[in-house]
């Protein structure tokens, strides 16, 4: 979810982005990627599906139990409606099964794990978001608010962010690592690393073109320049010697 | 297409994040896009009103079917906005024909029901490709994002319907209660005018949602291109190149004076120092070169410390779980009691062998247990409040632990000698005056604690102890005036000895010892 923060000078032109930034008391900038209405609506539908499935199975299982069965079923549906999200948000790192399917998570607006009171608050206010029908208010609020918050989120001080999926190691190009020249900024290094990591996704012509942009840096052109950059990328990723 | 002018941050995004960014972008240009969308749609709808006034649903259907036609102009405008080019409303309308030039028939016939319309439309409108080129391009783009694009379409359609129902529900809620409108006939298609109005509202909802749908698909498309063509890398590389070129232009000027052995002008020297300091200097050479360090590391790793093996063998009993489980008697009795309980007389249709009553009984008992334990818990949790509320004063701790040391003096009985005064006088004679007086004082304190239950606390000072004894004498008859007087005197003497290092006269000590024997006589 969190990623290394981009410095302010980077966004000098105030480019549009879905990042949410906050600063800890220690002066550390944290950023998270906000999640918008479309994946959240889908995540809610997944949860709704699971809940309906549970209630359906329960109804079948309790069919024999007559009035007591109905009582149990009504109790269960009440608890599922109000406490299913609270339970998962508090105990499972802010992720209901539906949110997990879309790698979303609820967090407090200072990016700490969601607390009991906040979770209960945002889920009780579902009622307000539901009005007048089918979560219309919630959808409008999510779409129009700056951090994609519905009313419950505003009241509880929470946001919904993406939790970064664990990335598998990518195959790096087979070049010998080369030490980078001095004076590269963090963003430059990230771009070079990104070029190295995406060597199998980008077309070779495009990679060549990108590498030629940095001819003043590598002093080489063509595939030699590209290999030089990939070597620097591998060095930045920690490789020092030939395999 | 100048990537430096891009008004959104170019970075690798997941598909969903791209859609979210689209929502943000649509928010920014919503009024322009929605009005550009609505204008042709409204024209079609009004035409339908005029041409086929009897069938409002066909009118809506026609307006709905032509959606791809209205989508194009907002898309064209927002793509210009993306690269920092602002277009006014009138200006944009002039592009209507240009936007709809390509593949217009295909989009309102065979591709009308495509679920990826918003995602595919930029290929037609912005890239202008068609036929073979288009399908090849689409297949590349669809590889990772077709699913997201379809879900965007599905959610969009449902949100349109949800909002329409929401508006209907809202207007129904807002009707005054006195106004008893018989609204059922309004919904049936008999009243054409109402249907026209309802459908018009639906069209407005579509226009409101359209910018978000168009931008969502468009940013998904942009996200794919960022990933496939590495826009983010290109932007960063261009910045770096610009900086390098600027640096090398400056560097030529500053290197020359440094190369000259005799630099004459201090200004130029300062210049070159500035450049030197600006760059991070390489770390000072380590005493060990990397290759030597590597050797040492390899040697260490090959050494004994990292190759210790230990083999453990022996016999152990496996744990066998007893498979026999006996239900406790009370549980059996409890279940029997549950079964034998009287069933509510209302339960007329309960049959024999029906376990419904049993289940209900179990739950009833559980609920009762829960309720009772809740009450007990609450009582326990608020016990202090309740006690205070009942006016009950908590007794001061009955079995308070007696202190073992007071102001650093050991006051346990075990630490005292058998005959205190003899030991005191022995110490006094041998010159250990401080120890002698200290022992006497300790013995007194210890006796006061153990025999008269004086409540000395850890934090008391000597004077406070004396005060406590004085005050205690008024309540406790065992504390006789002689004892109180003696303790006050002893305390003063001890304080003088301990803190001022002034020893009393021998006679004074003798008298204290005598008094001690007198006061604690019955014990010895």
XYZ file of C-alpha atoms in Angstrom:
767
model
C 0.000 0.000 0.000
C 2.676 2.406 0.963
C 5.373 3.354 -1.401
C 8.340 5.589 -1.256
C 7.095 9.106 -1.230
C 7.544 11.390 -4.145
C 9.056 14.689 -3.293
C 7.035 17.822 -3.669
C 9.277 19.218 -6.377
C 8.264 16.267 -8.499
C 4.708 17.450 -8.827
C 5.607 21.014 -9.672
C 2.858 21.254 -12.255
C 0.235 19.768 -9.934
C -0.516 16.783 -12.074
C -3.695 14.874 -11.381
C -3.177 11.681 -9.435
C -5.056 9.403 -7.061
C -2.353 9.397 -4.408
C -3.205 10.268 -0.828
C -0.408 11.741 1.237
C -0.064 12.225 4.960
C 2.766 13.103 7.260
C 3.567 11.282 10.465
C 4.535 13.249 13.584
C 8.098 12.131 12.909
C 8.026 14.026 9.645
C 7.810 10.988 7.390
C 5.654 11.353 4.293
C 3.425 8.384 3.613
C 1.425 7.879 0.443
C -1.315 5.469 -0.462
C -3.349 4.939 -3.603
C -6.994 5.869 -3.106
C -9.653 3.533 -4.406
C -12.564 4.993 -6.337
C -16.227 4.143 -6.667
C -16.069 1.459 -9.382
C -13.917 -1.126 -7.573
C -15.653 -0.293 -4.310
C -19.091 -0.937 -5.780
C -17.852 -4.244 -7.142
C -16.267 -5.179 -3.825
C -19.563 -4.429 -2.114
C -21.367 -6.648 -4.624
C -18.989 -9.498 -3.856
C -19.661 -9.095 -0.144
C -23.387 -8.947 -0.791
C -23.095 -12.143 -2.794
C -21.259 -13.938 0.005
C -23.734 -12.731 2.581
C -26.701 -13.853 0.501
C -25.040 -17.223 -0.003
C -24.594 -17.667 3.745
C -28.186 -16.676 4.432
C -29.493 -18.976 1.706
C -27.507 -21.936 3.026
C -28.699 -21.153 6.520
C -32.306 -20.942 5.400
C -32.053 -24.386 3.828
C -30.271 -25.831 6.840
C -32.784 -24.382 9.293
C -35.863 -25.270 7.294
C -36.600 -28.195 9.586
C -36.339 -26.092 12.746
C -39.610 -24.322 12.205
C -40.146 -21.098 14.134
C -36.912 -21.389 16.090
C -35.169 -21.688 12.733
C -36.749 -18.487 11.542
C -35.648 -16.774 14.704
C -32.082 -17.871 14.212
C -32.176 -16.883 10.585
C -33.430 -13.393 11.374
C -30.841 -12.934 14.099
C -28.083 -14.079 11.784
C -29.203 -11.803 8.986
C -29.224 -8.882 11.403
C -25.704 -9.581 12.586
C -24.443 -10.203 9.060
C -25.893 -6.941 7.839
C -24.383 -4.791 10.569
C -21.310 -6.575 11.836
C -19.954 -8.565 8.912
C -17.961 -5.564 7.609
C -16.936 -4.462 11.103
C -15.613 -7.899 11.978
C -13.484 -8.195 8.853
C -12.306 -4.604 8.894
C -11.057 -4.807 12.456
C -9.685 -8.324 12.533
C -8.549 -8.851 8.946
C -6.566 -5.720 8.300
C -9.395 -3.600 6.930
C -10.388 -6.109 4.264
C -13.741 -7.798 3.900
C -13.659 -10.740 1.480
C -14.986 -8.483 -1.272
C -12.367 -5.841 -0.614
C -9.702 -8.507 -0.508
C -10.767 -9.679 -3.954
C -10.012 -6.196 -5.271
C -7.042 -5.707 -2.882
C -8.748 -2.795 -1.175
C -8.465 -1.948 2.495
C -10.096 0.499 4.880
C -7.661 2.602 6.895
C -7.932 5.650 9.103
C -7.145 8.877 7.298
C -3.700 8.961 8.895
C -3.093 5.546 7.295
C -3.138 3.634 10.577
C -5.214 0.444 10.779
C -8.902 1.137 11.153
C -10.094 1.222 14.754
C -13.185 -0.308 16.320
C -15.038 2.952 16.722
C -14.219 4.138 13.210
C -15.296 0.851 11.661
C -18.558 0.722 13.588
C -19.263 4.342 12.723
C -18.676 3.960 9.000
C -20.774 0.819 8.827
C -23.671 2.165 10.856
C -23.801 5.130 8.518
C -24.357 2.796 5.591
C -27.956 3.630 6.285
C -27.372 7.271 5.368
C -25.407 6.295 2.289
C -28.161 3.965 1.197
C -30.753 6.730 0.971
C -32.897 7.280 -0.936
C -32.375 3.977 -2.667
C -29.558 1.627 -3.597
C -26.659 3.614 -2.074
C -27.336 6.636 -4.300
C -26.006 9.076 -1.714
C -22.929 6.970 -1.140
C -22.149 6.725 -4.836
C -22.582 10.456 -5.365
C -20.468 11.244 -2.329
C -17.697 8.853 -3.385
C -17.639 10.215 -6.905
C -17.615 13.860 -5.926
C -15.425 13.907 -2.834
C -11.733 14.532 -3.113
C -10.596 11.302 -1.494
C -13.443 9.091 -2.774
C -15.159 9.028 0.627
C -18.785 8.197 1.246
C -20.670 9.786 4.130
C -19.713 7.008 6.517
C -16.074 7.552 5.658
C -16.364 11.261 6.370
C -17.981 10.637 9.726
C -15.501 7.990 10.783
C -12.425 9.626 9.273
C -11.516 6.676 7.109
C -10.423 6.170 3.507
C -10.270 3.136 1.261
C -6.911 2.471 -0.356
C -5.296 -0.170 -2.500
C -3.126 -2.661 -0.763
C -0.244 -3.439 -3.047
C -0.182 -7.031 -4.143
C 3.010 -8.870 -3.489
C 5.085 -8.706 -6.631
C 6.867 -11.786 -7.778
C 10.458 -11.320 -8.745
C 10.762 -10.415 -12.400
C 13.393 -11.847 -14.688
C 16.115 -9.257 -15.213
C 18.098 -9.003 -18.442
C 21.312 -10.956 -18.437
C 23.865 -8.172 -18.432
C 26.759 -7.512 -16.116
C 26.006 -4.898 -13.469
C 27.658 -1.530 -13.854
C 28.060 1.161 -11.205
C 25.827 4.172 -11.843
C 27.353 7.569 -12.507
C 27.187 10.180 -9.801
C 24.415 12.696 -9.391
C 21.386 10.565 -10.232
C 18.257 11.627 -8.378
C 15.944 9.114 -6.768
C 13.407 9.457 -9.564
C 16.113 8.905 -12.187
C 17.222 5.746 -10.430
C 13.638 4.534 -10.194
C 13.151 5.123 -13.914
C 16.302 3.193 -14.791
C 15.292 0.323 -12.490
C 11.843 0.368 -14.063
C 13.379 0.137 -17.539
C 15.424 -2.854 -16.414
C 12.497 -4.616 -14.832
C 10.212 -4.107 -17.798
C 12.704 -5.394 -20.351
C 10.457 -8.329 -21.196
C 7.282 -6.248 -21.495
C 8.505 -3.373 -23.652
C 9.307 -3.863 -27.293
C 13.031 -3.860 -27.998
C 12.719 -0.959 -30.409
C 11.032 1.135 -27.753
C 13.703 0.232 -25.198
C 16.359 1.243 -27.663
C 14.607 4.546 -28.204
C 14.421 5.206 -24.480
C 18.057 4.282 -23.966
C 19.116 6.665 -26.736
C 17.540 9.496 -24.761
C 20.237 9.002 -22.148
C 23.134 9.037 -24.572
C 24.751 11.925 -22.634
C 24.779 9.707 -19.568
C 25.976 6.399 -20.975
C 28.088 7.828 -23.766
C 26.989 4.920 -25.941
C 24.279 4.530 -28.519
C 22.251 1.607 -29.773
C 22.129 -1.681 -27.911
C 25.367 -0.930 -26.045
C 23.695 2.047 -24.408
C 20.662 -0.028 -23.479
C 22.848 -2.722 -21.957
C 24.748 -0.104 -20.019
C 21.477 1.222 -18.567
C 20.273 -2.282 -17.746
C 23.602 -2.917 -16.017
C 23.104 0.217 -13.946
C 19.595 -0.964 -13.168
C 20.861 -4.317 -11.947
C 23.511 -2.568 -9.852
C 20.834 -0.356 -8.294
C 18.816 -3.489 -7.530
C 21.749 -4.878 -5.593
C 23.685 -7.056 -8.051
C 27.437 -6.518 -7.867
C 29.056 -9.474 -9.551
C 28.452 -11.721 -12.507
C 26.210 -14.626 -11.692
C 1.826 14.588 -28.485
C 4.175 16.174 -26.002
C 4.415 14.029 -22.892
C 5.726 16.917 -20.828
C 2.346 18.612 -21.175
C 0.488 15.664 -19.671
C -1.859 16.912 -16.958
C -2.049 13.586 -15.153
C 0.801 11.884 -13.390
C 2.287 9.194 -15.622
C 3.084 6.183 -13.533
C 2.471 2.478 -13.684
C -1.032 1.914 -12.395
C -3.227 -1.065 -11.905
C -6.281 -1.101 -14.140
C -8.584 -0.096 -11.316
C -6.386 2.818 -10.391
C -6.561 4.035 -13.965
C -10.347 3.958 -13.812
C -10.228 5.921 -10.540
C -8.019 8.503 -12.161
C -10.617 8.721 -14.931
C -13.270 9.510 -12.320
C -11.065 12.314 -11.032
C -10.484 13.674 -14.502
C -14.187 13.533 -15.322
C -14.935 15.477 -12.168
C -12.713 18.262 -13.412
C -14.392 18.586 -16.830
C -17.820 17.281 -15.907
C -19.982 20.246 -16.906
C -18.392 20.619 -20.345
C -18.480 16.899 -21.109
C -22.003 16.291 -19.841
C -23.412 19.215 -21.814
C -21.604 18.136 -24.969
C -23.042 14.673 -24.479
C -26.538 15.868 -23.718
C -26.942 18.236 -26.647
C -27.136 15.675 -29.482
C -28.986 13.227 -27.219
C -31.605 15.827 -26.418
C -31.990 16.656 -30.109
C -32.661 13.017 -30.915
C -35.098 12.696 -28.031
C -37.012 15.849 -28.946
C -37.194 14.691 -32.549
C -38.709 11.482 -31.283
C -41.257 13.474 -29.276
C -42.295 15.253 -32.417
C -42.214 12.288 -34.767
C -43.655 9.486 -32.634
C -45.525 11.191 -29.798
C -47.460 8.032 -29.002
C -44.525 5.789 -28.112
C -42.185 7.409 -25.585
C -40.287 4.176 -24.933
C -39.287 3.917 -28.567
C -38.028 7.481 -28.323
C -35.876 6.605 -25.355
C -34.679 3.484 -27.114
C -33.575 5.520 -30.126
C -31.762 8.041 -27.958
C -30.137 5.238 -25.982
C -29.098 3.301 -29.076
C -27.140 6.269 -30.434
C -24.995 6.575 -27.305
C -21.713 5.879 -29.172
C -22.392 8.946 -31.291
C -22.601 11.234 -28.267
C -19.615 9.640 -26.538
C -17.130 10.753 -29.158
C -17.107 14.506 -28.776
C -16.553 14.542 -24.986
C -13.777 12.017 -25.533
C -12.096 14.214 -28.105
C -12.335 17.231 -25.813
C -11.000 15.462 -22.757
C -8.100 14.042 -24.743
C -7.124 17.600 -25.687
C -7.507 18.664 -22.072
C -5.228 15.825 -21.043
C -2.390 17.490 -22.886
C -3.128 20.910 -21.491
C -5.147 22.247 -24.409
C -8.359 23.886 -23.268
C -11.297 23.914 -25.622
C -14.406 26.005 -25.234
C -17.919 24.722 -25.693
C -18.528 26.305 -29.093
C -15.125 25.342 -30.360
C -15.762 21.767 -29.337
C -19.095 21.592 -31.130
C -17.340 22.489 -34.347
C -15.436 19.194 -34.064
C -18.614 17.119 -33.957
C -18.387 15.951 -37.549
C -14.666 15.265 -37.297
C -15.172 13.160 -34.166
C -17.853 11.081 -35.824
C -16.109 10.618 -39.143
C -14.703 7.144 -38.601
C -16.565 3.882 -38.254
C -19.803 5.574 -37.197
C -21.942 2.876 -38.734
C -20.035 0.031 -37.111
C -20.335 1.635 -33.692
C -24.099 1.979 -33.876
C -24.671 -1.432 -35.398
C -22.450 -4.432 -34.742
C -20.417 -2.834 -31.956
C -23.321 -1.183 -30.180
C -23.577 -3.857 -27.512
C -19.835 -4.117 -26.931
C -18.989 -4.113 -23.240
C -15.666 -2.380 -23.805
C -16.965 0.654 -25.666
C -15.321 3.320 -23.508
C -11.998 1.504 -23.703
C -12.082 0.879 -27.461
C -13.433 4.241 -28.523
C -10.085 6.099 -28.190
C -8.569 3.721 -30.748
C -11.191 4.844 -33.247
C -11.499 8.508 -32.343
C -7.954 9.411 -31.333
C -5.762 6.939 -33.206
C -8.096 6.902 -36.187
C -7.413 3.286 -37.018
C -9.923 0.924 -38.544
C -10.174 -2.554 -40.039
C -7.182 -4.856 -39.615
C -5.017 -2.259 -37.874
C -7.737 -1.572 -35.385
C -8.368 -5.195 -34.476
C -4.652 -5.849 -34.015
C -4.372 -2.807 -31.810
C -7.470 -3.748 -29.811
C -6.166 -7.251 -29.207
C -2.913 -5.856 -27.795
C -4.741 -3.442 -25.522
C -7.330 -5.993 -24.452
C -4.770 -8.483 -23.232
C -4.738 -7.208 -19.664
C -7.601 -4.763 -19.451
C -10.683 -6.185 -21.160
C -12.040 -7.460 -17.848
C -11.756 -4.118 -16.130
C -13.299 -2.334 -19.105
C -16.275 -4.705 -19.078
C -16.796 -4.292 -15.356
C -16.686 -0.529 -15.813
C -19.456 -0.878 -18.383
C -21.562 -3.101 -16.131
C -21.153 -0.838 -13.111
C -21.954 2.204 -15.255
C -25.205 0.683 -16.496
C -26.246 -0.296 -12.985
C -25.386 3.086 -11.539
C -27.574 4.736 -14.196
C -30.484 2.569 -13.205
C -29.792 2.947 -9.506
C -29.719 6.722 -9.767
C -32.993 6.759 -11.697
C -34.638 4.618 -9.026
C -33.062 6.874 -6.417
C -34.602 9.954 -7.966
C -37.962 8.201 -8.146
C -37.705 7.126 -4.521
C -36.628 10.592 -3.447
C -39.510 12.324 -5.182
C -41.901 9.812 -3.671
C -40.453 10.414 -0.218
C -40.806 14.150 -0.677
C -44.514 13.983 -1.500
C -46.588 15.417 1.327
C -48.505 12.721 3.107
C -51.800 14.512 2.693
C -51.411 14.380 -1.046
C -52.650 10.901 -1.720
C -51.679 10.472 -5.285
C -52.780 7.270 -6.833
C -49.451 6.661 -8.494
C -49.920 3.099 -9.665
C -51.667 4.139 -12.893
C -48.908 6.664 -13.562
C -46.402 3.868 -13.810
C -48.446 1.866 -16.247
C -47.855 3.117 -19.751
C -51.258 4.636 -20.217
C -50.255 8.194 -19.478
C -47.843 9.044 -22.261
C -46.823 12.430 -20.949
C -45.526 11.046 -17.656
C -43.592 8.402 -19.489
C -41.989 11.029 -21.691
C -40.965 12.942 -18.579
C -39.630 9.862 -16.811
C -37.657 8.869 -19.865
C -36.328 12.412 -20.160
C -35.072 12.195 -16.580
C -33.428 8.909 -17.467
C -31.682 10.614 -20.353
C -30.441 13.336 -17.999
C -29.075 10.676 -15.638
C -27.290 9.057 -18.577
C -25.725 12.405 -19.474
C -24.584 12.850 -15.878
C -22.969 9.426 -15.730
C -21.502 9.505 -19.238
C -18.426 11.684 -18.475
C -17.330 9.273 -15.769
C -17.799 6.279 -18.026
C -15.988 7.916 -20.935
C -13.106 9.139 -18.792
C -12.840 5.836 -16.949
C -12.411 3.981 -20.220
C -10.132 6.661 -21.614
C -7.787 6.626 -18.626
C -7.759 2.842 -18.754
C -6.600 3.206 -22.334
C -3.994 5.784 -21.298
C -2.873 3.508 -18.477
C -2.299 0.697 -20.933
C -0.283 2.973 -23.156
C 1.796 4.203 -20.224
C 2.590 0.599 -19.411
C 3.189 -0.581 -22.979
C 5.151 2.435 -24.154
C 6.820 3.378 -20.862
C 5.668 6.968 -20.857
C 6.737 7.336 -17.249
C 10.304 6.317 -18.109
C 10.399 8.592 -21.125
C 9.285 11.637 -19.134
C 11.874 10.996 -16.445
C 14.648 10.298 -18.943
C 13.894 13.514 -20.796
C 14.137 15.441 -17.544
C 17.426 13.765 -16.701
C 18.813 14.429 -20.147
C 17.872 18.076 -19.890
C 19.650 18.308 -16.560
C 22.730 16.539 -17.835
C 22.966 18.828 -20.820
C 22.650 21.862 -18.584
C 25.307 20.462 -16.262
C 27.764 19.650 -19.000
C 27.302 23.132 -20.448
C 28.153 24.549 -17.015
C 30.840 21.940 -16.416
C 32.959 22.982 -19.411
C 33.203 26.446 -17.955
C 34.274 25.312 -14.533
C 36.656 22.490 -15.403
C 39.107 24.575 -17.312
C 40.437 26.661 -14.407
C 40.742 23.512 -12.341
C 42.896 21.875 -14.975
C 45.298 24.769 -15.029
C 47.970 24.239 -12.408
C 48.181 27.830 -11.362
C 44.692 29.122 -10.936
C 44.965 32.837 -10.589
C 41.534 34.174 -9.987
C 39.972 33.314 -6.680
C 36.539 33.673 -8.181
C 37.059 30.867 -10.660
C 38.491 28.689 -7.917
C 35.413 29.236 -5.822
C 33.379 28.314 -8.873
C 35.111 25.014 -9.319
C 34.897 24.255 -5.610
C 31.223 24.835 -5.831
C 30.969 22.192 -8.515
C 33.157 19.830 -6.513
C 31.084 20.208 -3.394
C 27.863 19.916 -5.318
C 28.628 16.362 -6.279
C 28.793 13.703 -3.621
C 32.429 12.794 -3.056
C 33.246 9.105 -3.145
C 33.694 7.446 0.225
C 37.243 7.344 1.529
C 39.082 4.181 0.463
C 38.631 1.400 2.975
C 41.719 -0.214 4.474
C 40.501 -3.451 2.929
C 39.741 -3.618 -0.765
C 36.511 -5.298 -1.863
C 38.354 -8.373 -3.130
C 40.191 -8.784 0.162
C 36.968 -8.316 2.056
C 35.333 -10.918 -0.149
C 38.138 -13.358 0.660
C 37.702 -12.777 4.378
C 33.990 -13.271 4.071
C 34.442 -16.510 2.124
C 36.958 -17.791 4.684
C 34.646 -16.968 7.553
C 31.719 -18.618 5.850
C 33.763 -21.746 5.178
C 34.884 -21.913 8.813
C 33.727 -24.101 11.623
C 31.214 -21.638 13.019
C 28.944 -22.023 10.044
C 29.272 -25.790 9.683
C 28.273 -27.231 12.978
C 26.034 -30.220 12.803
C 24.263 -31.933 15.566
C 22.554 -35.288 15.467
C 20.085 -36.219 18.111
C 18.601 -39.647 18.395
C 16.527 -41.340 21.017
C 13.279 -43.011 21.802
C 10.154 -41.147 22.559
C 6.643 -42.176 23.242
C 4.179 -41.072 20.651
C 1.169 -39.326 21.982
C -1.879 -41.466 21.529
C -5.174 -39.740 21.798
C -7.794 -41.621 23.657
C -10.632 -42.120 21.254
C -13.155 -42.906 23.946
C -15.008 -39.888 25.094
C -17.626 -40.126 27.732
C -20.247 -37.496 28.057
C -20.435 -36.265 31.603
C -23.521 -37.231 33.518
C -24.674 -33.682 34.074
C -24.689 -32.987 30.339
C -26.900 -35.987 29.668
C -29.215 -34.942 32.449
C -29.293 -31.416 31.109
C -30.239 -32.523 27.592
C -32.907 -34.806 28.991
C -34.267 -31.928 30.984
C -34.313 -29.766 27.867
C -36.223 -32.418 25.965
C -38.690 -33.030 28.708
C -39.456 -29.368 29.156
C -43.001 -28.309 28.550
C -43.543 -27.023 25.104
C -45.471 -23.808 24.630
C -49.113 -24.452 24.213
C -49.065 -22.315 21.075
C -46.921 -24.901 19.377
C -49.822 -26.943 18.180
C -48.204 -28.461 15.160
C -45.037 -29.718 16.807
C -44.604 -33.347 15.961
C -42.841 -36.116 17.741
C -39.199 -36.366 16.760
C -39.101 -32.736 15.748
C -35.932 -31.259 17.168
C -37.130 -27.705 16.711
C -38.208 -27.355 20.373
C -34.926 -28.854 21.523
C -32.986 -26.346 19.466
C -35.137 -23.526 20.734
C -34.616 -24.750 24.284
C -30.843 -24.777 23.868
C -30.893 -21.288 22.474
C -33.157 -20.069 25.212
C -30.791 -21.424 27.853
C -27.819 -19.908 26.045
C -29.513 -16.538 25.868
C -30.317 -16.690 29.565
C -26.727 -17.615 30.394
C -25.548 -14.760 28.239
C -27.886 -12.300 29.892
C -26.974 -13.423 33.390
C -23.271 -13.321 32.710
C -23.685 -9.878 31.216
C -25.390 -8.690 34.381
C -22.676 -10.271 36.526
C -19.986 -8.726 34.413
C -21.583 -5.299 34.640
C -21.959 -5.632 38.409
C -18.331 -6.624 38.704
C -17.134 -3.927 36.384
C -18.926 -1.170 38.247
C -18.457 -2.642 41.722
C -16.689 0.447 43.044
C -19.376 2.769 41.779
C -22.115 0.603 43.199
C -20.397 0.379 46.572
C -19.943 4.099 46.691
C -23.524 4.612 45.602
C -24.743 2.456 48.498
C -22.787 4.628 50.907
C -20.457 1.821 51.844
C -17.059 3.095 52.914
C -14.234 0.768 52.068
C -12.344 -0.276 55.212
C -8.745 0.833 55.214
C -6.784 -2.172 54.278
C -7.051 -4.732 57.036
C -4.074 -6.891 56.391
C -1.692 -4.140 55.416
C 1.809 -5.382 55.110
C 4.118 -4.058 57.751
C 7.095 -2.176 56.448
C 10.431 -3.906 56.712
C 12.580 -0.822 56.516
C 11.923 2.781 57.508
C 14.268 5.533 56.304
C 16.867 2.896 55.528
C 16.676 1.266 58.955
C 15.894 -2.416 59.213
C 12.881 -2.742 61.533
C 12.242 -6.491 61.298
C 12.193 -8.272 64.601
C 14.658 -10.855 63.419
C 17.302 -8.193 62.891
C 17.297 -7.236 66.588
C 19.568 -8.822 69.205
C 18.168 -10.757 72.153
C 18.972 -8.161 74.788
C 18.674 -4.779 73.157
C 19.872 -2.447 75.941
C 22.940 -4.545 76.745
C 23.930 -4.511 73.096
C 23.321 -0.749 72.941
C 25.525 -0.111 75.915
C 28.229 -2.438 74.577
C 28.262 -0.527 71.277
C 28.284 2.799 73.136
C 31.291 1.794 75.187
C 33.234 0.616 72.160
C 32.708 4.036 70.575
C 30.099 3.097 67.949
C 27.739 5.803 69.155
C 25.799 6.101 65.985
C 25.172 2.355 65.758
C 24.192 2.242 69.419
C 21.563 4.960 69.137
C 20.434 3.540 65.803
C 19.847 0.138 67.361
C 17.833 1.629 70.172
C 15.691 3.569 67.743
C 15.214 0.560 65.494
C 14.177 -1.606 68.363
C 11.657 1.001 69.440
C 10.149 1.274 65.978
C 10.006 -2.485 65.625
C 8.257 -2.869 68.947
C 5.796 -0.106 68.085
C 4.935 -1.835 64.846
C 4.598 -5.354 66.152
C 3.041 -4.739 69.544
C 1.078 -1.535 69.195
C 0.240 -1.949 65.497
C 1.443 1.522 64.639
C 0.678 2.085 60.985
C 4.010 3.453 59.803
C 4.192 3.809 56.026
C 7.220 3.460 53.816
C 7.260 7.150 53.034
C 7.050 8.445 56.617
C 9.785 10.578 58.110
C 10.958 10.250 61.717
C 8.884 13.262 62.806
C 5.818 11.841 61.123
C 6.281 8.578 63.009
C 6.505 10.485 66.275
C 3.422 12.490 65.359
C 1.510 9.327 64.503
C 2.338 7.879 67.933
C 1.280 11.102 69.661
C -2.010 11.165 67.812
C -2.528 7.459 68.302
C -2.229 7.885 72.055
C -5.572 9.696 72.156
C -7.382 6.706 70.660
C -5.391 3.723 71.783
C -5.140 3.361 75.529
C -2.202 0.964 75.228
C 0.015 3.851 74.128
C 0.714 5.298 77.564
C 2.002 8.852 78.040
C 5.348 7.506 79.200
C 5.803 5.670 75.927
C 4.803 8.709 73.921
C 7.147 10.919 75.862
C 9.967 8.441 75.508
C 9.489 8.049 71.787
C 9.410 11.809 71.230
C 12.609 12.218 73.179
C 14.305 9.320 71.418
C 13.287 10.624 68.021
C 14.765 14.036 68.746
C 17.985 12.472 70.026
C 18.255 10.178 67.056
C 17.627 12.997 64.585
C 20.417 15.007 66.214
C 22.749 12.016 66.017
C 21.784 10.946 62.536
C 21.691 14.241 60.735
C 23.751 16.652 62.844
C 26.257 14.052 64.057
C 25.876 15.263 67.629
C 26.104 12.404 70.072
C 24.146 12.705 73.353
C 25.783 12.635 76.765
C 26.446 9.205 78.186
C 24.063 9.951 81.009
C 21.324 10.820 78.562
C 21.794 7.525 76.773
C 21.744 5.663 80.053
C 18.465 7.297 80.932
C 17.028 6.432 77.517
C 18.039 2.810 77.998
C 16.380 2.772 81.378
C 13.221 4.265 79.963
C 13.266 1.700 77.169
C 13.425 -1.132 79.661
C 10.639 0.539 81.604
C 8.333 0.995 78.632
C 8.800 -2.365 76.952
C 9.273 -4.144 80.247
C 6.574 -6.774 80.020
C 8.003 -8.034 76.781
C 11.504 -8.737 77.971
